[in-house]
Amino acid sequence: MERSPRIPRHVAVVMDGNGRWAKNRYMPRFFGHKAGVDTLIRAIDLFADRGVEYLTVFAFSSENWKRPADEVSGLFGLVLVAASKYLEAMVSKGVRIRVIGNREGVSEQLQDAWMRAEQATAHNDRITVLVAFNFGGRWDVVQACRHALASGCSPEDITEESFARTLTLSEVPDPDLFIRTGGEMRLSNFLLWQAAYAELYFTNCLWPDFGAEEIDLALASFAARDRRFGGAESWSHGPDATG
Ligand code: IPE
Ligand code: IPE
Ligand code: MG
């Protein structure tokens, strides 16, 4: 199927609002996070059906360690369970899973579960889902700098292109559409470098309520944008598009 330039190839999502969703129901925050995982599983299928090739989702930020210990351990437990509970479904639905972020502070048990999920889905090609866990945009830039210094490269060797190759999402095109649910209009240290020319979309919808209708609203908003990438003419595909 010929892909439409009005469909983003790569969508990044800050899945925010789980806590408020639970609070609205007089339930503990964990209940919201649990509902949020189910919403993500459905959203993967919906984005794939609409032709999105890469979906990067913010699951746990470098700063989320500031939350109470029981919420942090609840989130880690949830992710561990989800990594096996939904694995078969992801394999059969053609979803390729990758986990990105700082592995420091993440248990071996969880890292093993991710490795299994990555290996089991490595050959799928319907959609690639990048789960950002213990991820921060600033962490990503700093780890790339460390790489550059450790490889002994000199200042003049560093270009935007060479630097971008050491960033976490180097093999993935930059996000075209950056969605944040939950009503806040900030990036919260998500993809800082990669989102340089992403179209931003904010909605008050709380993440657990983000279903087909909301996805279609976000995609319709993207389709109506006039992307220029600094130029005078609008680009329908993006500066690095071929054909
Ligand atoms: C986002 O929902 C999920 C994570 C940060 C893991 P929140 O937990 O931030 O929900 P709100 O913003 O408090 O409603
Ligand atoms: C961003 O949400 C992180 C994730 C969704 C994983 P936060 O709820 O942590 O962001 P702030 O604290 O409101 O900026
Ligand atoms: Mg929040």
GROMACS .gro file of C-alpha atoms and ligand atoms in nm:
model
  272
    1MET     CA    1   0.000   0.000   0.000
    2GLU     CA    2   0.129   0.346  -0.098
    3ARG     CA    3   0.176   0.549   0.221
    4SER     CA    4   0.017   0.890   0.250
    5PRO     CA    5   0.251   1.177   0.340
    6ARG     CA    6  -0.027   1.302   0.565
    7ILE     CA    7   0.022   1.001   0.794
    8PRO     CA    8   0.315   1.043   1.034
    9ARG     CA    9   0.577   0.769   1.000
   10HIS     CA   10   0.686   0.814   1.361
   11VAL     CA   11   0.463   0.918   1.650
   12ALA     CA   12   0.599   0.990   1.999
   13VAL     CA   13   0.359   0.988   2.293
   14VAL     CA   14   0.384   1.120   2.649
   15MET     CA   15   0.123   0.895   2.808
   16ASP     CA   16   0.021   1.131   3.087
   17GLY     CA   17  -0.283   1.145   3.315
   18ASN     CA   18  -0.306   0.795   3.463
   19GLY     CA   19  -0.298   0.926   3.821
   20ARG     CA   20  -0.576   1.180   3.764
   21TRP     CA   21  -0.783   0.922   3.577
   22ALA     CA   22  -0.767   0.695   3.883
   23LYS     CA   23  -0.830   0.982   4.123
   24ASN     CA   24  -1.146   1.074   3.932
   25ARG     CA   25  -1.267   0.723   4.014
   26TYR     CA   26  -1.158   0.739   4.381
   27MET     CA   27  -0.905   0.469   4.305
   28PRO     CA   28  -0.529   0.444   4.382
   29ARG     CA   29  -0.286   0.572   4.117
   30PHE     CA   30  -0.176   0.217   4.040
   31PHE     CA   31  -0.525   0.148   3.903
   32GLY     CA   32  -0.469   0.427   3.650
   33HIS     CA   33  -0.131   0.288   3.547
   34LYS     CA   34  -0.286  -0.055   3.498
   35ALA     CA   35  -0.559   0.091   3.277
   36GLY     CA   36  -0.286   0.284   3.095
   37VAL     CA   37  -0.111  -0.037   2.992
   38ASP     CA   38  -0.435  -0.173   2.840
   39THR     CA   39  -0.481   0.156   2.654
   40LEU     CA   40  -0.128   0.128   2.516
   41ILE     CA   41  -0.188  -0.225   2.387
   42ARG     CA   42  -0.501  -0.106   2.203
   43ALA     CA   43  -0.329   0.210   2.078
   44ILE     CA   44  -0.044   0.010   1.920
   45ASP     CA   45  -0.293  -0.175   1.701
   46LEU     CA   46  -0.484   0.143   1.614
   47PHE     CA   47  -0.171   0.337   1.515
   48ALA     CA   48  -0.046   0.039   1.311
   49ASP     CA   49  -0.382   0.012   1.130
   50ARG     CA   50  -0.351   0.378   1.033
   51GLY     CA   51  -0.006   0.331   0.881
   52VAL     CA   52   0.222   0.460   1.158
   53GLU     CA   53   0.555   0.274   1.136
   54TYR     CA   54   0.722   0.377   1.462
   55LEU     CA   55   0.556   0.453   1.795
   56THR     CA   56   0.776   0.576   2.079
   57VAL     CA   57   0.602   0.588   2.415
   58PHE     CA   58   0.721   0.749   2.738
   59ALA     CA   59   0.665   0.489   3.009
   60PHE     CA   60   0.901   0.606   3.287
   61SER     CA   61   1.113   0.920   3.287
   62SER     CA   62   1.454   0.982   3.445
   63GLU     CA   63   1.266   1.212   3.683
   64ASN     CA   64   0.991   0.966   3.779
   65TRP     CA   65   1.228   0.827   4.047
   66LYS     CA   66   1.109   1.125   4.252
   67ARG     CA   67   0.775   0.952   4.305
   68PRO     CA   68   0.695   0.757   4.622
   69ALA     CA   69   0.880   0.423   4.635
   70ASP     CA   70   0.559   0.221   4.626
   71GLU     CA   71   0.445   0.391   4.304
   72VAL     CA   72   0.786   0.333   4.144
   73SER     CA   73   0.790  -0.035   4.241
   74GLY     CA   74   0.428  -0.070   4.130
   75LEU     CA   75   0.517   0.069   3.787
   76PHE     CA   76   0.821  -0.158   3.754
   77GLY     CA   77   0.608  -0.458   3.852
   78LEU     CA   78   0.342  -0.364   3.600
   79VAL     CA   79   0.596  -0.338   3.321
   80LEU     CA   80   0.746  -0.674   3.417
   81VAL     CA   81   0.405  -0.843   3.406
   82ALA     CA   82   0.310  -0.668   3.079
   83ALA     CA   83   0.635  -0.780   2.913
   84SER     CA   84   0.521  -1.143   2.933
   85LYS     CA   85   0.141  -1.107   2.949
   86TYR     CA   86   0.112  -0.933   2.611
   87LEU     CA   87   0.413  -1.087   2.440
   88GLU     CA   88   0.221  -1.352   2.248
   89ALA     CA   89  -0.032  -1.093   2.128
   90MET     CA   90   0.249  -0.862   2.013
   91VAL     CA   91   0.419  -1.146   1.825
   92SER     CA   92   0.098  -1.245   1.647
   93LYS     CA   93   0.003  -0.885   1.566
   94GLY     CA   94   0.335  -0.819   1.392
   95VAL     CA   95   0.462  -0.570   1.652
   96ARG     CA   96   0.835  -0.525   1.699
   97ILE     CA   97   0.925  -0.417   2.053
   98ARG     CA   98   1.235  -0.227   2.160
   99VAL     CA   99   1.310  -0.075   2.497
  100ILE     CA  100   1.518   0.242   2.515
  101GLY     CA  101   1.662   0.425   2.815
  102ASN     CA  102   1.915   0.401   3.093
  103ARG     CA  103   1.947   0.044   3.220
  104GLU     CA  104   2.102   0.164   3.547
  105GLY     CA  105   1.869   0.100   3.838
  106VAL     CA  106   1.663  -0.149   3.636
  107SER     CA  107   1.662  -0.502   3.779
  108GLU     CA  108   1.817  -0.789   3.585
  109GLN     CA  109   1.482  -0.963   3.592
  110LEU     CA  110   1.320  -0.674   3.407
  111GLN     CA  111   1.610  -0.643   3.164
  112ASP     CA  112   1.581  -1.015   3.087
  113ALA     CA  113   1.208  -0.981   3.024
  114TRP     CA  114   1.276  -0.695   2.780
  115MET     CA  115   1.544  -0.894   2.605
  116ARG     CA  116   1.301  -1.182   2.559
  117ALA     CA  117   1.036  -0.944   2.423
  118GLU     CA  118   1.287  -0.782   2.185
  119GLN     CA  119   1.414  -1.116   2.061
  120ALA     CA  120   1.069  -1.270   2.018
  121THR     CA  121   0.947  -0.974   1.812
  122ALA     CA  122   1.269  -0.888   1.627
  123HIS     CA  123   1.141  -1.005   1.286
  124ASN     CA  124   0.803  -0.833   1.303
  125ASP     CA  125   0.754  -0.540   1.069
  126ARG     CA  126   0.397  -0.411   1.098
  127ILE     CA  127   0.493  -0.143   1.352
  128THR     CA  128   0.795  -0.085   1.577
  129VAL     CA  129   0.713   0.019   1.932
  130LEU     CA  130   0.993   0.185   2.125
  131VAL     CA  131   0.924   0.183   2.497
  132ALA     CA  132   1.113   0.465   2.669
  133PHE     CA  133   1.179   0.344   3.021
  134ASN     CA  134   1.409   0.528   3.262
  135PHE     CA  135   1.462   0.759   2.968
  136GLY     CA  136   1.538   1.130   2.957
  137GLY     CA  137   1.624   1.351   2.661
  138ARG     CA  138   1.915   1.502   2.855
  139TRP     CA  139   2.042   1.158   2.956
  140ASP     CA  140   2.038   1.062   2.588
  141VAL     CA  141   2.246   1.364   2.483
  142VAL     CA  142   2.495   1.307   2.766
  143GLN     CA  143   2.538   0.936   2.686
  144ALA     CA  144   2.601   1.032   2.322
  145CYS     CA  145   2.869   1.283   2.432
  146ARG     CA  146   3.034   1.016   2.644
  147HIS     CA  147   3.039   0.784   2.343
  148ALA     CA  148   3.199   1.050   2.127
  149LEU     CA  149   3.469   1.125   2.386
  150ALA     CA  150   3.536   0.758   2.460
  151SER     CA  151   3.583   0.686   2.089
  152GLY     CA  152   3.857   0.949   2.087
  153CYS     CA  153   3.700   1.166   1.820
  154SER     CA  154   3.824   1.522   1.785
  155PRO     CA  155   3.593   1.827   1.805
  156GLU     CA  156   3.591   1.877   1.430
  157ASP     CA  157   3.480   1.514   1.376
  158ILE     CA  158   3.152   1.595   1.548
  159THR     CA  159   2.875   1.693   1.313
  160GLU     CA  160   2.501   1.688   1.364
  161GLU     CA  161   2.487   1.368   1.158
  162SER     CA  162   2.770   1.187   1.339
  163PHE     CA  163   2.637   1.294   1.677
  164ALA     CA  164   2.285   1.180   1.591
  165ARG     CA  165   2.425   0.833   1.514
  166THR     CA  166   2.523   0.790   1.880
  167LEU     CA  167   2.182   0.894   2.012
  168THR     CA  168   1.934   0.630   2.119
  169LEU     CA  169   1.698   0.647   1.821
  170SER     CA  170   1.971   0.666   1.557
  171GLU     CA  171   1.817   0.406   1.325
  172VAL     CA  172   1.469   0.552   1.346
  173PRO     CA  173   1.344   0.859   1.155
  174ASP     CA  174   1.277   1.162   1.378
  175PRO     CA  175   0.925   1.177   1.522
  176ASP     CA  176   0.681   1.359   1.294
  177LEU     CA  177   0.409   1.392   1.555
  178PHE     CA  178   0.459   1.442   1.929
  179ILE     CA  179   0.143   1.377   2.130
  180ARG     CA  180   0.095   1.453   2.497
  181THR     CA  181  -0.222   1.350   2.677
  182GLY     CA  182  -0.330   1.475   3.019
  183GLY     CA  183  -0.352   1.848   2.948
  184GLU     CA  184   0.003   1.960   3.033
  185MET     CA  185   0.184   2.144   2.756
  186ARG     CA  186   0.545   2.052   2.816
  187LEU     CA  187   0.801   1.802   2.694
  188SER     CA  188   0.907   1.679   3.041
  189ASN     CA  189   1.253   1.583   2.912
  190PHE     CA  190   1.128   1.333   2.650
  191LEU     CA  191   1.284   1.333   2.301
  192LEU     CA  192   1.464   1.668   2.302
  193TRP     CA  193   1.703   1.634   2.007
  194GLN     CA  194   1.479   1.414   1.795
  195ALA     CA  195   1.166   1.628   1.836
  196ALA     CA  196   1.334   1.936   1.685
  197TYR     CA  197   1.080   1.946   1.400
  198ALA     CA  198   0.802   1.731   1.537
  199GLU     CA  199   0.449   1.866   1.518
  200LEU     CA  200   0.323   1.907   1.875
  201TYR     CA  201  -0.025   1.794   1.976
  202PHE     CA  202  -0.167   1.837   2.324
  203THR     CA  203  -0.500   1.701   2.445
  204ASN     CA  204  -0.682   1.715   2.778
  205CYS     CA  205  -0.781   1.353   2.732
  206LEU     CA  206  -0.626   1.145   3.013
  207TRP     CA  207  -0.412   0.860   2.882
  208PRO     CA  208  -0.640   0.568   2.984
  209ASP     CA  209  -0.920   0.730   2.777
  210PHE     CA  210  -0.704   0.773   2.465
  211GLY     CA  211  -0.887   0.551   2.217
  212ALA     CA  212  -0.963   0.537   1.844
  213GLU     CA  213  -1.153   0.865   1.835
  214GLU     CA  214  -0.873   1.054   2.010
  215ILE     CA  215  -0.610   0.895   1.787
  216ASP     CA  216  -0.802   1.002   1.479
  217LEU     CA  217  -0.829   1.359   1.612
  218ALA     CA  218  -0.453   1.373   1.663
  219LEU     CA  219  -0.383   1.229   1.318
  220ALA     CA  220  -0.631   1.470   1.157
  221SER     CA  221  -0.457   1.760   1.329
  222PHE     CA  222  -0.123   1.638   1.194
  223ALA     CA  223  -0.263   1.597   0.842
  224ALA     CA  224  -0.368   1.963   0.842
  225ARG     CA  225  -0.024   2.096   0.943
  226ASP     CA  226   0.199   2.285   0.706
  227ARG     CA  227   0.553   2.160   0.770
  228ARG     CA  228   0.833   2.381   0.645
  229PHE     CA  229   1.149   2.268   0.829
  230GLY     CA  230   1.285   2.620   0.811
  231GLY     CA  231   1.230   2.653   0.438
  232ALA     CA  232   0.995   2.876   0.248
  233GLU     CA  233   0.799   2.596   0.085
  234SER     CA  234   0.596   2.338   0.266
  235TRP     CA  235   0.721   1.979   0.267
  236SER     CA  236   0.468   1.709   0.234
  237HIS     CA  237   0.710   1.428   0.317
  238GLY     CA  238   0.985   1.588   0.524
  239PRO     CA  239   1.338   1.689   0.426
  240ASP     CA  240   1.481   1.338   0.429
  241ALA     CA  241   1.194   1.176   0.241
  242THR     CA  242   1.272   0.985  -0.073
  243GLY     CA  243   1.027   0.956  -0.355
  244IPE     C1  244   0.175   0.911   3.348
  244IPE     O1  245   0.069   0.934   3.433
  244IPE     C2  246   0.239   0.779   3.372
  244IPE     C3  247   0.376   0.786   3.426
  244IPE     C4  248   0.443   0.893   3.455
  244IPE     C5  249   0.439   0.659   3.451
  244IPE     P1  250   0.090   1.011   3.569
  244IPE     O2  251   0.117   0.912   3.678
  244IPE     O3  252   0.191   1.118   3.557
  244IPE     O4  253  -0.056   1.072   3.589
  244IPE     P2  254  -0.091   1.217   3.643
  244IPE     O5  255  -0.017   1.316   3.560
  244IPE     O6  256  -0.048   1.220   3.788
  244IPE     O7  257  -0.240   1.225   3.627
  245IPE     C1  258   0.597   1.249   3.185
  245IPE     O1  259   0.491   1.264   3.273
  245IPE     C2  260   0.656   1.112   3.199
  245IPE     C3  261   0.575   1.000   3.152
  245IPE     C4  262   0.456   1.007   3.098
  245IPE     C5  263   0.638   0.873   3.164
  245IPE     P1  264   0.509   1.329   3.417
  245IPE     O2  265   0.375   1.321   3.481
  245IPE     O3  266   0.620   1.263   3.488
  245IPE     O4  267   0.552   1.478   3.384
  245IPE     P2  268   0.549   1.609   3.474
  245IPE     O5  269   0.612   1.575   3.604
  245IPE     O6  270   0.405   1.646   3.492
  245IPE     O7  271   0.622   1.711   3.395
  246MG      MG  272   0.179   1.316   3.504
   0.00000   0.00000   0.00000
